[in-house]
mmCIF file with all atom_site columns, C-alpha atoms in Angstrom:
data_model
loop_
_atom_site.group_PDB
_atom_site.id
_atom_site.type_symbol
_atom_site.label_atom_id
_atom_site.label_alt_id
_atom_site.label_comp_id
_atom_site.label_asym_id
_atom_site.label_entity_id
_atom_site.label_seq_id
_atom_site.pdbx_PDB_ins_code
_atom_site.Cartn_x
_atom_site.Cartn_y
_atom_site.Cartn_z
_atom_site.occupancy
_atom_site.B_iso_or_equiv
_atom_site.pdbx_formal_charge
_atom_site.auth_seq_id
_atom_site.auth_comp_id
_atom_site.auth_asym_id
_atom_site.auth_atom_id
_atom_site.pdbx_PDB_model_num
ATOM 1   C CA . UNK A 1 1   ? 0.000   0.000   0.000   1.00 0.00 ? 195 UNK A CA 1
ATOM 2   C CA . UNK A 1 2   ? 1.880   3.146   -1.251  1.00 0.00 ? 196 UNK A CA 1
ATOM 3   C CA . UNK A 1 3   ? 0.029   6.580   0.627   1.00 0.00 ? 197 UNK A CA 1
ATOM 4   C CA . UNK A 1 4   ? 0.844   9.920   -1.299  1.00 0.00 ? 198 UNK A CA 1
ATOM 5   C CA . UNK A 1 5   ? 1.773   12.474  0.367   1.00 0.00 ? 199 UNK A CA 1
ATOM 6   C CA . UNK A 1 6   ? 3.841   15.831  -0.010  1.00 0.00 ? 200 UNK A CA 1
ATOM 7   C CA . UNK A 1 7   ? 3.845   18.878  3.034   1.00 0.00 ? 201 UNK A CA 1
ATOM 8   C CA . UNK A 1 8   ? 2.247   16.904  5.508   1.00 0.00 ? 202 UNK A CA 1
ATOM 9   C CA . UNK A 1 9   ? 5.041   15.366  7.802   1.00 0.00 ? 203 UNK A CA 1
ATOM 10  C CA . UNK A 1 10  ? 3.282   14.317  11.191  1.00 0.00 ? 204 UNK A CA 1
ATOM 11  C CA . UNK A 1 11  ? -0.415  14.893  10.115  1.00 0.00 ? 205 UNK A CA 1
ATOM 12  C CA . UNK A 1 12  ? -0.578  11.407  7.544   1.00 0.00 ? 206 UNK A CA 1
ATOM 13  C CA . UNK A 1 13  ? -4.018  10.111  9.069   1.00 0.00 ? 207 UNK A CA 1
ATOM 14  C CA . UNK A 1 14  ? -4.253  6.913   6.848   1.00 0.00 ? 208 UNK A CA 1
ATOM 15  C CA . UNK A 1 15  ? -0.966  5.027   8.519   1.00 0.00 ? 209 UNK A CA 1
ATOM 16  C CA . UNK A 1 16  ? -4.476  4.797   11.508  1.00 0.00 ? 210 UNK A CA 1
ATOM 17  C CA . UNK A 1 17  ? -6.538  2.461   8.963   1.00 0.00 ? 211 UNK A CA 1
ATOM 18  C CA . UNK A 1 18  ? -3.575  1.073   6.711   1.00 0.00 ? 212 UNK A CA 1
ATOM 19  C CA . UNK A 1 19  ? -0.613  0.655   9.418   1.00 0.00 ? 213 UNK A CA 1
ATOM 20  C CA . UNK A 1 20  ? 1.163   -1.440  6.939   1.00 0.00 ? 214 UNK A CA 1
ATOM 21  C CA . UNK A 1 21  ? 1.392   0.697   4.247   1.00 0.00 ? 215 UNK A CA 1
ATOM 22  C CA . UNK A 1 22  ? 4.889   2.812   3.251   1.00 0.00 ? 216 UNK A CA 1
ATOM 23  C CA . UNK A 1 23  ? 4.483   6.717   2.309   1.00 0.00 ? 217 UNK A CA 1
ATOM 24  C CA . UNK A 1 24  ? 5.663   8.128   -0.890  1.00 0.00 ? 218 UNK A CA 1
ATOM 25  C CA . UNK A 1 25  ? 7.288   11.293  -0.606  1.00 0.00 ? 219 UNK A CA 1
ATOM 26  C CA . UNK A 1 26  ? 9.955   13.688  -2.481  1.00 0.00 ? 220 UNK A CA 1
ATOM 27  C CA . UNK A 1 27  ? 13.597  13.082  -1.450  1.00 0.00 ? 221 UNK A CA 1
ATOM 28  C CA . UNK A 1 28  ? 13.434  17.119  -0.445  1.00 0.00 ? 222 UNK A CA 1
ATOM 29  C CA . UNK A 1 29  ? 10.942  15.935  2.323   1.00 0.00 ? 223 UNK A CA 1
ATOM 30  C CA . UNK A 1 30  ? 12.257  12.362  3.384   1.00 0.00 ? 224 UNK A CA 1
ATOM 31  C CA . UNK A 1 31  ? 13.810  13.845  6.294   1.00 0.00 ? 225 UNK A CA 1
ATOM 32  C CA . UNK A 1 32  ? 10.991  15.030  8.317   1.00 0.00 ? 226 UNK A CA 1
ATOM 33  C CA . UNK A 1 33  ? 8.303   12.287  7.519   1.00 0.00 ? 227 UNK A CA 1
ATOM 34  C CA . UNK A 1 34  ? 11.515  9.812   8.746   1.00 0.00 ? 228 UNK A CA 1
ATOM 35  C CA . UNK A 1 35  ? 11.401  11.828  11.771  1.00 0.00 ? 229 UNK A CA 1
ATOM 36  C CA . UNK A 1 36  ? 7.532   10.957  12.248  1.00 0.00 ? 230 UNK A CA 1
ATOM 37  C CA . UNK A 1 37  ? 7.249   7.393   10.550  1.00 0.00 ? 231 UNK A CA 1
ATOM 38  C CA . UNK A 1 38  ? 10.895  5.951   10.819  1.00 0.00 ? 232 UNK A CA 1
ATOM 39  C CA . UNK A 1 39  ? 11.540  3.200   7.810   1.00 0.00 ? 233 UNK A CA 1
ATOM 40  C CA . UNK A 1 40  ? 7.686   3.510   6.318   1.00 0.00 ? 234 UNK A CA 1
ATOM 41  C CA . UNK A 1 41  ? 8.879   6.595   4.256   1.00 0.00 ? 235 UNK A CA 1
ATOM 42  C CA . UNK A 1 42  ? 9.964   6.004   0.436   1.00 0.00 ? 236 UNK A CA 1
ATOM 43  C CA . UNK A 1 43  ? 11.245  8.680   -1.010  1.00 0.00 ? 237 UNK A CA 1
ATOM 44  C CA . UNK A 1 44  ? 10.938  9.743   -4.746  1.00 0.00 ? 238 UNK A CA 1
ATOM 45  C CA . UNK A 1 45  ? 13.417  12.068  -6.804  1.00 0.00 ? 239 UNK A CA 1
ATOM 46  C CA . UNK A 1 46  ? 11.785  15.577  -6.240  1.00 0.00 ? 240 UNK A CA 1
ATOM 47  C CA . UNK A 1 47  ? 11.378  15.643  -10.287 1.00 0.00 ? 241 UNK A CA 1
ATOM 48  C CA . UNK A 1 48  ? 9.340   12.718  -9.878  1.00 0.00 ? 242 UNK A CA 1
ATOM 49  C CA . UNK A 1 49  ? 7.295   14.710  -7.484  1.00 0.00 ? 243 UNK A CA 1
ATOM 50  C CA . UNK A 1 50  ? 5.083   17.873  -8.147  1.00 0.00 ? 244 UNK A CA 1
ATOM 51  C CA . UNK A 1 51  ? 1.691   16.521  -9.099  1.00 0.00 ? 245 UNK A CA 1
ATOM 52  C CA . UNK A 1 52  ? -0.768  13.876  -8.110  1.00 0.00 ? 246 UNK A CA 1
ATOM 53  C CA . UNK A 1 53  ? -0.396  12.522  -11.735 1.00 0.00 ? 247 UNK A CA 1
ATOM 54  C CA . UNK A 1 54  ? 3.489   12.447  -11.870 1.00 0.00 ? 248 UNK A CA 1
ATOM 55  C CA . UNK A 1 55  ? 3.967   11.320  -8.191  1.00 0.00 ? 249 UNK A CA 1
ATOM 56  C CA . UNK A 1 56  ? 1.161   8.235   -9.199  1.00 0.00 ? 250 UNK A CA 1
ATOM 57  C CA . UNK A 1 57  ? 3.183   7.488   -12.006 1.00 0.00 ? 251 UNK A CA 1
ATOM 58  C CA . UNK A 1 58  ? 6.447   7.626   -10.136 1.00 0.00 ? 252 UNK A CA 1
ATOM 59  C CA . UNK A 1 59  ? 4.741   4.902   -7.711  1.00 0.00 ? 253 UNK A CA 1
ATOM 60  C CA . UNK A 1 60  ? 3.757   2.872   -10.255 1.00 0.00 ? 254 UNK A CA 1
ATOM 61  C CA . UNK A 1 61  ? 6.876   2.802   -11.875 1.00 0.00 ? 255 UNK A CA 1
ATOM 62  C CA . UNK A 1 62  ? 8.638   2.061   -8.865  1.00 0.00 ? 256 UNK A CA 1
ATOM 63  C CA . UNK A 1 63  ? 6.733   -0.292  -6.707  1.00 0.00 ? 257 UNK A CA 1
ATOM 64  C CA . UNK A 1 64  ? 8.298   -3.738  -6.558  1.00 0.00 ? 258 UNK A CA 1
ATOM 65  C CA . UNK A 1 65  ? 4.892   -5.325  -6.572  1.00 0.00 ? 259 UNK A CA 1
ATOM 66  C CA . UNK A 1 66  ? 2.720   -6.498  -9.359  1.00 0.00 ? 260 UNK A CA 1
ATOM 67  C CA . UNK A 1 67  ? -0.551  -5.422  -7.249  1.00 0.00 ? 261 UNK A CA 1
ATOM 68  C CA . UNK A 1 68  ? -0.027  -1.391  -5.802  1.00 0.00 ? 262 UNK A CA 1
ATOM 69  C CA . UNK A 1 69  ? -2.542  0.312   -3.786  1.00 0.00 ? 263 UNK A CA 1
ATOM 70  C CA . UNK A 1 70  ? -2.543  3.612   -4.176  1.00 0.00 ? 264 UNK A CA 1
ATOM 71  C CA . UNK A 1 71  ? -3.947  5.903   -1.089  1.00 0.00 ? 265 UNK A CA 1
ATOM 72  C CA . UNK A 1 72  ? -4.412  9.785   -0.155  1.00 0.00 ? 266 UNK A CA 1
ATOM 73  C CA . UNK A 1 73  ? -2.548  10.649  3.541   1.00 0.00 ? 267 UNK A CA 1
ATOM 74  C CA . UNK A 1 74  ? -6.029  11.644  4.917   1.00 0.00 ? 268 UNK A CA 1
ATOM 75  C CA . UNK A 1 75  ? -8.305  8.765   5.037   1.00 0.00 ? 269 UNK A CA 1
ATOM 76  C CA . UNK A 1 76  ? -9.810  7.807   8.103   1.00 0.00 ? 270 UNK A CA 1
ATOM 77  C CA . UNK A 1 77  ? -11.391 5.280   8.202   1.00 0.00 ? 271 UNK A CA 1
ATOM 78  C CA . UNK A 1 78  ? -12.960 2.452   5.557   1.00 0.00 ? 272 UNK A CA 1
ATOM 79  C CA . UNK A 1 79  ? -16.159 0.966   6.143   1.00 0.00 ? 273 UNK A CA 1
ATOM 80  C CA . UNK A 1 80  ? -18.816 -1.342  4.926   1.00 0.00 ? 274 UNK A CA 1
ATOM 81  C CA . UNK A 1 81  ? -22.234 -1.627  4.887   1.00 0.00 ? 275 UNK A CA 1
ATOM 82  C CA . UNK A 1 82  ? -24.243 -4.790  5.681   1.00 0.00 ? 276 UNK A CA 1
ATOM 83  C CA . UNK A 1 83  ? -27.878 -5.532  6.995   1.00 0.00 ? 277 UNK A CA 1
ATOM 84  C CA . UNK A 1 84  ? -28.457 -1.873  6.500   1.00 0.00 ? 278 UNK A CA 1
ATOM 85  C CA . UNK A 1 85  ? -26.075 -0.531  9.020   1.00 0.00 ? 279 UNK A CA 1
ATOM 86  C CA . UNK A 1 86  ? -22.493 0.754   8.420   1.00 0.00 ? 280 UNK A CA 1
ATOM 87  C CA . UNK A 1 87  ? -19.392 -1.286  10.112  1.00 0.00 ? 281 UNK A CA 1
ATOM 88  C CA . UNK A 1 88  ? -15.831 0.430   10.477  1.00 0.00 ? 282 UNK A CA 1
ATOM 89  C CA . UNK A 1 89  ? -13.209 -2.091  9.479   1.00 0.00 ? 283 UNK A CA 1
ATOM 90  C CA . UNK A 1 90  ? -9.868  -2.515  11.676  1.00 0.00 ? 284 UNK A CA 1
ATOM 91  C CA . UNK A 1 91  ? -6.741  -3.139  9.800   1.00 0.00 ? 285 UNK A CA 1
ATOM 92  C CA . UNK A 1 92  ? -6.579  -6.565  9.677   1.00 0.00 ? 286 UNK A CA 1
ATOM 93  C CA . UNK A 1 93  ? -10.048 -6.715  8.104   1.00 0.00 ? 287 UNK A CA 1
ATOM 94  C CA . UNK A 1 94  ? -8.890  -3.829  5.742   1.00 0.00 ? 288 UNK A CA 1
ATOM 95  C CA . UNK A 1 95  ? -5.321  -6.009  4.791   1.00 0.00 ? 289 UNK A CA 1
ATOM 96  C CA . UNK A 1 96  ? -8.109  -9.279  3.883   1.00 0.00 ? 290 UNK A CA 1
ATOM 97  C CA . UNK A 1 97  ? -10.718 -6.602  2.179   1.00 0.00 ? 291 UNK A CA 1
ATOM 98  C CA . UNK A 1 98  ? -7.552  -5.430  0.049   1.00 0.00 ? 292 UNK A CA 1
ATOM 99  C CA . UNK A 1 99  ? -5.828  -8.681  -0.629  1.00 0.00 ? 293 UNK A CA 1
ATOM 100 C CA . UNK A 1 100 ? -9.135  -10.313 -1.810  1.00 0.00 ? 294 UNK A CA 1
ATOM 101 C CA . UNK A 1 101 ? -10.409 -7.436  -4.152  1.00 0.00 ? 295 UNK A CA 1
ATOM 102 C CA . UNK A 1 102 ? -7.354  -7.699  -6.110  1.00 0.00 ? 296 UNK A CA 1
ATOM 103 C CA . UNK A 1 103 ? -7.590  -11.622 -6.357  1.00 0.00 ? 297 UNK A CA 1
ATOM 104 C CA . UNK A 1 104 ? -10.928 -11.035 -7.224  1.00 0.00 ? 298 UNK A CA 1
ATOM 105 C CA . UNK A 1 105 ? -9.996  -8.097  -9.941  1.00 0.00 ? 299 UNK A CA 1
ATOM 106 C CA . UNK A 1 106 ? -6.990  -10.475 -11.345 1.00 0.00 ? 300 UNK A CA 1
ATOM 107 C CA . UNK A 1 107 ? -9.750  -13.296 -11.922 1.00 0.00 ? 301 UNK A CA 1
ATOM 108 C CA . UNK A 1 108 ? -12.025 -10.497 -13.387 1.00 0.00 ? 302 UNK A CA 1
ATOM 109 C CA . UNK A 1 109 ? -9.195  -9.488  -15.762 1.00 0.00 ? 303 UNK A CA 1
ATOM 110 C CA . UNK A 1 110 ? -9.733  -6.063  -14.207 1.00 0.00 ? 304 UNK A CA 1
ATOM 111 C CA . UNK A 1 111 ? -5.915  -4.184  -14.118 1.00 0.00 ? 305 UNK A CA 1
ATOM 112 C CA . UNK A 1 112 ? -7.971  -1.111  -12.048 1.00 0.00 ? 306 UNK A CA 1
ATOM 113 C CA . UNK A 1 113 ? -10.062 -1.635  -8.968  1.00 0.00 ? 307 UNK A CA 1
ATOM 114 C CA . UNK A 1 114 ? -11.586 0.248   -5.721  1.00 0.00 ? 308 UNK A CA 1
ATOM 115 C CA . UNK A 1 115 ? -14.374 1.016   -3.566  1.00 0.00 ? 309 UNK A CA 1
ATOM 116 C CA . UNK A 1 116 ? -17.014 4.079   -3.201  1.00 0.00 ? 310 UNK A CA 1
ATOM 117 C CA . UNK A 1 117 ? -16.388 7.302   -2.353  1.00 0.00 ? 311 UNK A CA 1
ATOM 118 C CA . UNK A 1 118 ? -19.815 7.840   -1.242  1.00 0.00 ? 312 UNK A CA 1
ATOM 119 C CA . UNK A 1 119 ? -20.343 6.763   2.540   1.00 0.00 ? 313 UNK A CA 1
ATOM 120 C CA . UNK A 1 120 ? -23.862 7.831   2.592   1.00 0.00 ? 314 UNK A CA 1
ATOM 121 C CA . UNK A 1 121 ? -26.255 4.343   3.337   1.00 0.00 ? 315 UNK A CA 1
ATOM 122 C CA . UNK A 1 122 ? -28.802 5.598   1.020   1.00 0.00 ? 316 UNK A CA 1
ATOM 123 C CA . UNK A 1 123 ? -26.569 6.011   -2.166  1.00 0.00 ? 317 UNK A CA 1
ATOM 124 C CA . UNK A 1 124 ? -25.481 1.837   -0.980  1.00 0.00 ? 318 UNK A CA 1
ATOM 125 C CA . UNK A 1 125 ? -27.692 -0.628  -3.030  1.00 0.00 ? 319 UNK A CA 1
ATOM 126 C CA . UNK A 1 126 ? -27.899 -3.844  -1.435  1.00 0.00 ? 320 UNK A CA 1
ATOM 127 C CA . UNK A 1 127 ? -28.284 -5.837  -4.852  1.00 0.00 ? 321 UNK A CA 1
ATOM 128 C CA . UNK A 1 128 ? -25.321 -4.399  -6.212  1.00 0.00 ? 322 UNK A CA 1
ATOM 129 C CA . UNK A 1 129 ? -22.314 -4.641  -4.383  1.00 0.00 ? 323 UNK A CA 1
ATOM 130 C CA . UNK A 1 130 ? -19.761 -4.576  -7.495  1.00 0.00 ? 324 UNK A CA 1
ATOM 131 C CA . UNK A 1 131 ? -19.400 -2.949  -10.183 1.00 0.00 ? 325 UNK A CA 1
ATOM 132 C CA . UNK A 1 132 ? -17.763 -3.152  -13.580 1.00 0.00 ? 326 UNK A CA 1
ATOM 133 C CA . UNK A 1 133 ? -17.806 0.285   -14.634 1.00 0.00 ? 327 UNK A CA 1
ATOM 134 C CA . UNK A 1 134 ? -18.453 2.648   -11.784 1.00 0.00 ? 328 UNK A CA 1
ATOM 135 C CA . UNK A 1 135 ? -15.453 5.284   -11.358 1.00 0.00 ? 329 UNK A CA 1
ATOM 136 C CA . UNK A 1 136 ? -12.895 4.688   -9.633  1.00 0.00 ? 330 UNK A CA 1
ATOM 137 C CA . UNK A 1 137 ? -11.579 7.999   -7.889  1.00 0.00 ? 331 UNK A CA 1
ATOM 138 C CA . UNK A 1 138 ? -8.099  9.208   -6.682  1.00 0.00 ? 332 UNK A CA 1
ATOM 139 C CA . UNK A 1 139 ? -7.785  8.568   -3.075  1.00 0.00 ? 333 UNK A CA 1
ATOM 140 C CA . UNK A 1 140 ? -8.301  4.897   -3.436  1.00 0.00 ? 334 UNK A CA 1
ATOM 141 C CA . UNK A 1 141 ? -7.122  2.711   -6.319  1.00 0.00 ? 335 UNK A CA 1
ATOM 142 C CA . UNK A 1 142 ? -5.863  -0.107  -6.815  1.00 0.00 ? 336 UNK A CA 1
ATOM 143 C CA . UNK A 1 143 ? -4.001  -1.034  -9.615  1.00 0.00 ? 337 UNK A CA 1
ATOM 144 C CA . UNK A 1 144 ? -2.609  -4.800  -10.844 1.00 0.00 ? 338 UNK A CA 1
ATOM 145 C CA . UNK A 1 145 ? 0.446   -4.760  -13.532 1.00 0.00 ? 339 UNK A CA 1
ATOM 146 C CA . UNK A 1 146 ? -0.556  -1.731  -14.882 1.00 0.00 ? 340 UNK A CA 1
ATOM 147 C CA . UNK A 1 147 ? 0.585   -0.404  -18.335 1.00 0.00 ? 341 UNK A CA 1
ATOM 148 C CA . UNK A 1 148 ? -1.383  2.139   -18.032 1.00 0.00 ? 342 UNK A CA 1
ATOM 149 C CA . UNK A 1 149 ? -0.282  5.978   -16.815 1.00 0.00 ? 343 UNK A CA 1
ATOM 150 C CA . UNK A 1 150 ? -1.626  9.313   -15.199 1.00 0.00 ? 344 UNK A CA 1
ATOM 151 C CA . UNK A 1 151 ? -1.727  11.772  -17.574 1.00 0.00 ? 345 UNK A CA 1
ATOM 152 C CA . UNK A 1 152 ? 0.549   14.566  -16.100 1.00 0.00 ? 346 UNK A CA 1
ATOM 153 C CA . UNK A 1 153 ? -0.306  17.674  -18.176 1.00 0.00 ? 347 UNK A CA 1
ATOM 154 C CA . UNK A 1 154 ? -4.195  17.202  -16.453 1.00 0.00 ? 348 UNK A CA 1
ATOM 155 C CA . UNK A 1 155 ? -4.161  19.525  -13.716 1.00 0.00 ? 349 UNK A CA 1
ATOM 156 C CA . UNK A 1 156 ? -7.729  18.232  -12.587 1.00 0.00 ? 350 UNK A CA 1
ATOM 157 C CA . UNK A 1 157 ? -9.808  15.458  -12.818 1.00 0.00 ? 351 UNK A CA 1
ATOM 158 C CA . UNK A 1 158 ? -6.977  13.331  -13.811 1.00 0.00 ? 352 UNK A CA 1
ATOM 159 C CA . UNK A 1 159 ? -8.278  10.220  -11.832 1.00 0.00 ? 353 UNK A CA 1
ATOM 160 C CA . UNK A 1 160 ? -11.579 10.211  -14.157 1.00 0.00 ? 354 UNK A CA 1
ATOM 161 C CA . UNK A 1 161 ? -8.895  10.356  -17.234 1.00 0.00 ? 355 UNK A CA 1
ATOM 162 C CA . UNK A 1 162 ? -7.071  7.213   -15.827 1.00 0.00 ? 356 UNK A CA 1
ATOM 163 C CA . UNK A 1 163 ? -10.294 5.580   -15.087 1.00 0.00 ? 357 UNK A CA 1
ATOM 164 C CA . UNK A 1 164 ? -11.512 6.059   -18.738 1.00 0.00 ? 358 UNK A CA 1
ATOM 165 C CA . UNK A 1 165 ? -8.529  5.437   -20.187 1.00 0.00 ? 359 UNK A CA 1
ATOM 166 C CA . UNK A 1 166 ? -8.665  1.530   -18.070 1.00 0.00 ? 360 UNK A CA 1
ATOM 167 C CA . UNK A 1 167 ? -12.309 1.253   -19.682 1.00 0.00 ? 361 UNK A CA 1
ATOM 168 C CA . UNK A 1 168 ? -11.284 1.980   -23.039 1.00 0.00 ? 362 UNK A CA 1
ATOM 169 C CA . UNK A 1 169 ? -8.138  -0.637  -23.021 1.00 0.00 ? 363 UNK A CA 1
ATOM 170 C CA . UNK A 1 170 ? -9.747  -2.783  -20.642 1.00 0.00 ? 364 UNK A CA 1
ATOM 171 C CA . UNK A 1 171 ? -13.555 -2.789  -21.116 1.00 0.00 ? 365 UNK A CA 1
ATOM 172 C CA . UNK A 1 172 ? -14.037 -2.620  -17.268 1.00 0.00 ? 366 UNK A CA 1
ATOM 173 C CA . UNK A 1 173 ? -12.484 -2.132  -13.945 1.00 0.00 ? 367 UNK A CA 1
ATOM 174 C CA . UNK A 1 174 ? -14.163 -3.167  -10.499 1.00 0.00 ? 368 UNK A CA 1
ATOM 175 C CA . UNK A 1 175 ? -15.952 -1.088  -7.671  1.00 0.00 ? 369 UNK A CA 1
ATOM 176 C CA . UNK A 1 176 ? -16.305 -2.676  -4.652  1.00 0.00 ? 370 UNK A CA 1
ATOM 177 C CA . UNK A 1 177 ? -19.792 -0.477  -3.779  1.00 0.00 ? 371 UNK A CA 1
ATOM 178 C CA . UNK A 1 178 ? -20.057 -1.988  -0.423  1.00 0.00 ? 372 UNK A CA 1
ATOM 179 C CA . UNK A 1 179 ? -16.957 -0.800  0.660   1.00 0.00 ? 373 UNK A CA 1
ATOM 180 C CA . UNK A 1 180 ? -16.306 3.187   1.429   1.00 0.00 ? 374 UNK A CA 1
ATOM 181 C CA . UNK A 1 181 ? -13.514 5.107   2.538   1.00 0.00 ? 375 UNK A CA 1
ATOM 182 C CA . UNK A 1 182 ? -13.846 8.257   4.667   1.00 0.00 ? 376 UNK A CA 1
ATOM 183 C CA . UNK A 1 183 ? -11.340 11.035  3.852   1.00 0.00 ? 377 UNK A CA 1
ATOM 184 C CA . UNK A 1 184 ? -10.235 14.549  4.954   1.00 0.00 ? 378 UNK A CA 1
ATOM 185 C CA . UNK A 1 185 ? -10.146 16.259  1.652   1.00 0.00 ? 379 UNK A CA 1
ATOM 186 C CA . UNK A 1 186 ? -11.723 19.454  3.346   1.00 0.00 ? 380 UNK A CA 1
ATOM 187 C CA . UNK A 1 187 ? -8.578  20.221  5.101   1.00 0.00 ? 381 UNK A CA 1
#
């Protein structure tokens, strides 16, 4: 699990829900997340650095793994819904939740997967939770052997781009609908 982050040394709320995970920062800035998170920091040439897009790509590019879950640094929590009431996941359930969506995406022949954005219960609809061609948005995404890259002359909306550009190779990627993340994007 690779967290972006850049300027946030100290405040990276997602290590809470995803304490295995490493964050991805520029060389400029390894110093004082090391201070904070010790050997969890990977650090990135600063060129490599700059955008969402180019710092995605960078990950990608990099990550020793053939299955790379990209996260923002503020999610809070991830949670489910079941029976009609919302459950907050610990991270062991998370690490199982993770592990089999891309086992389940590599037997779908899906390269791009993730979960909703949307916590809200009524937006949840019990007879669908997956999806083959729901977005699948920035601060959670999962990607397995990717080709594919960020575009890095978008300066918005570039997760959209990358999630058309995995429907047009692809024909599909995978929303888990039943699973939501909770982020601090308003900070």
């Amino acid at each position: 699990v690779a967290i972006r982050s850049y300027g946030r040394a100290g405040r990276v709320t997602s290590f809470g829900p995803f304490p295995f995970a490493r964050v991805w920062v520029p060389e400029s800035q390894g110093e004082a997340y090391r201070r904070h998170y010790g050997d969890r920091v990977v650090t990135i040439p600063d060129a490599c650095d700059g955008n969402l897009c180019r710092k995605s790509n960078a990950i990608l590019d990099r990550s020793p793994r053939a299955w790379t879950l990209i996260i923002d640094d503020d999610i809070t929590r991830v949670g489910m819904w079941e029976g009609g009431r919302r459950h907050w996941l610990g991270p062991a359930q998370i690490a199982a939740v993770v592990e089999h969506h891309f086992d389940l995406a590599e037997q779908l022949g899906v390269r791009l997967w993730g979960i909703s954005q949307n916590f809200d219960p009524t937006s949840y609809r019990t007879f669908c939770p997956l999806n083959l061609l729901a977005p699948i948005l920035g601060p959670f995404n999962g990607h397995l052997a990717p080709e594919l890259r960020y575009d890095e002359t978008m300066r918005g909306k570039d997760d959209y781009d990358f999630w058309l550009q995995n429907i047009q190779r692809y024909h599909r990627t995978l929303r888990a609908n039943k699973y939501h993340y909770v982020h601090d994007h308003g900070k």
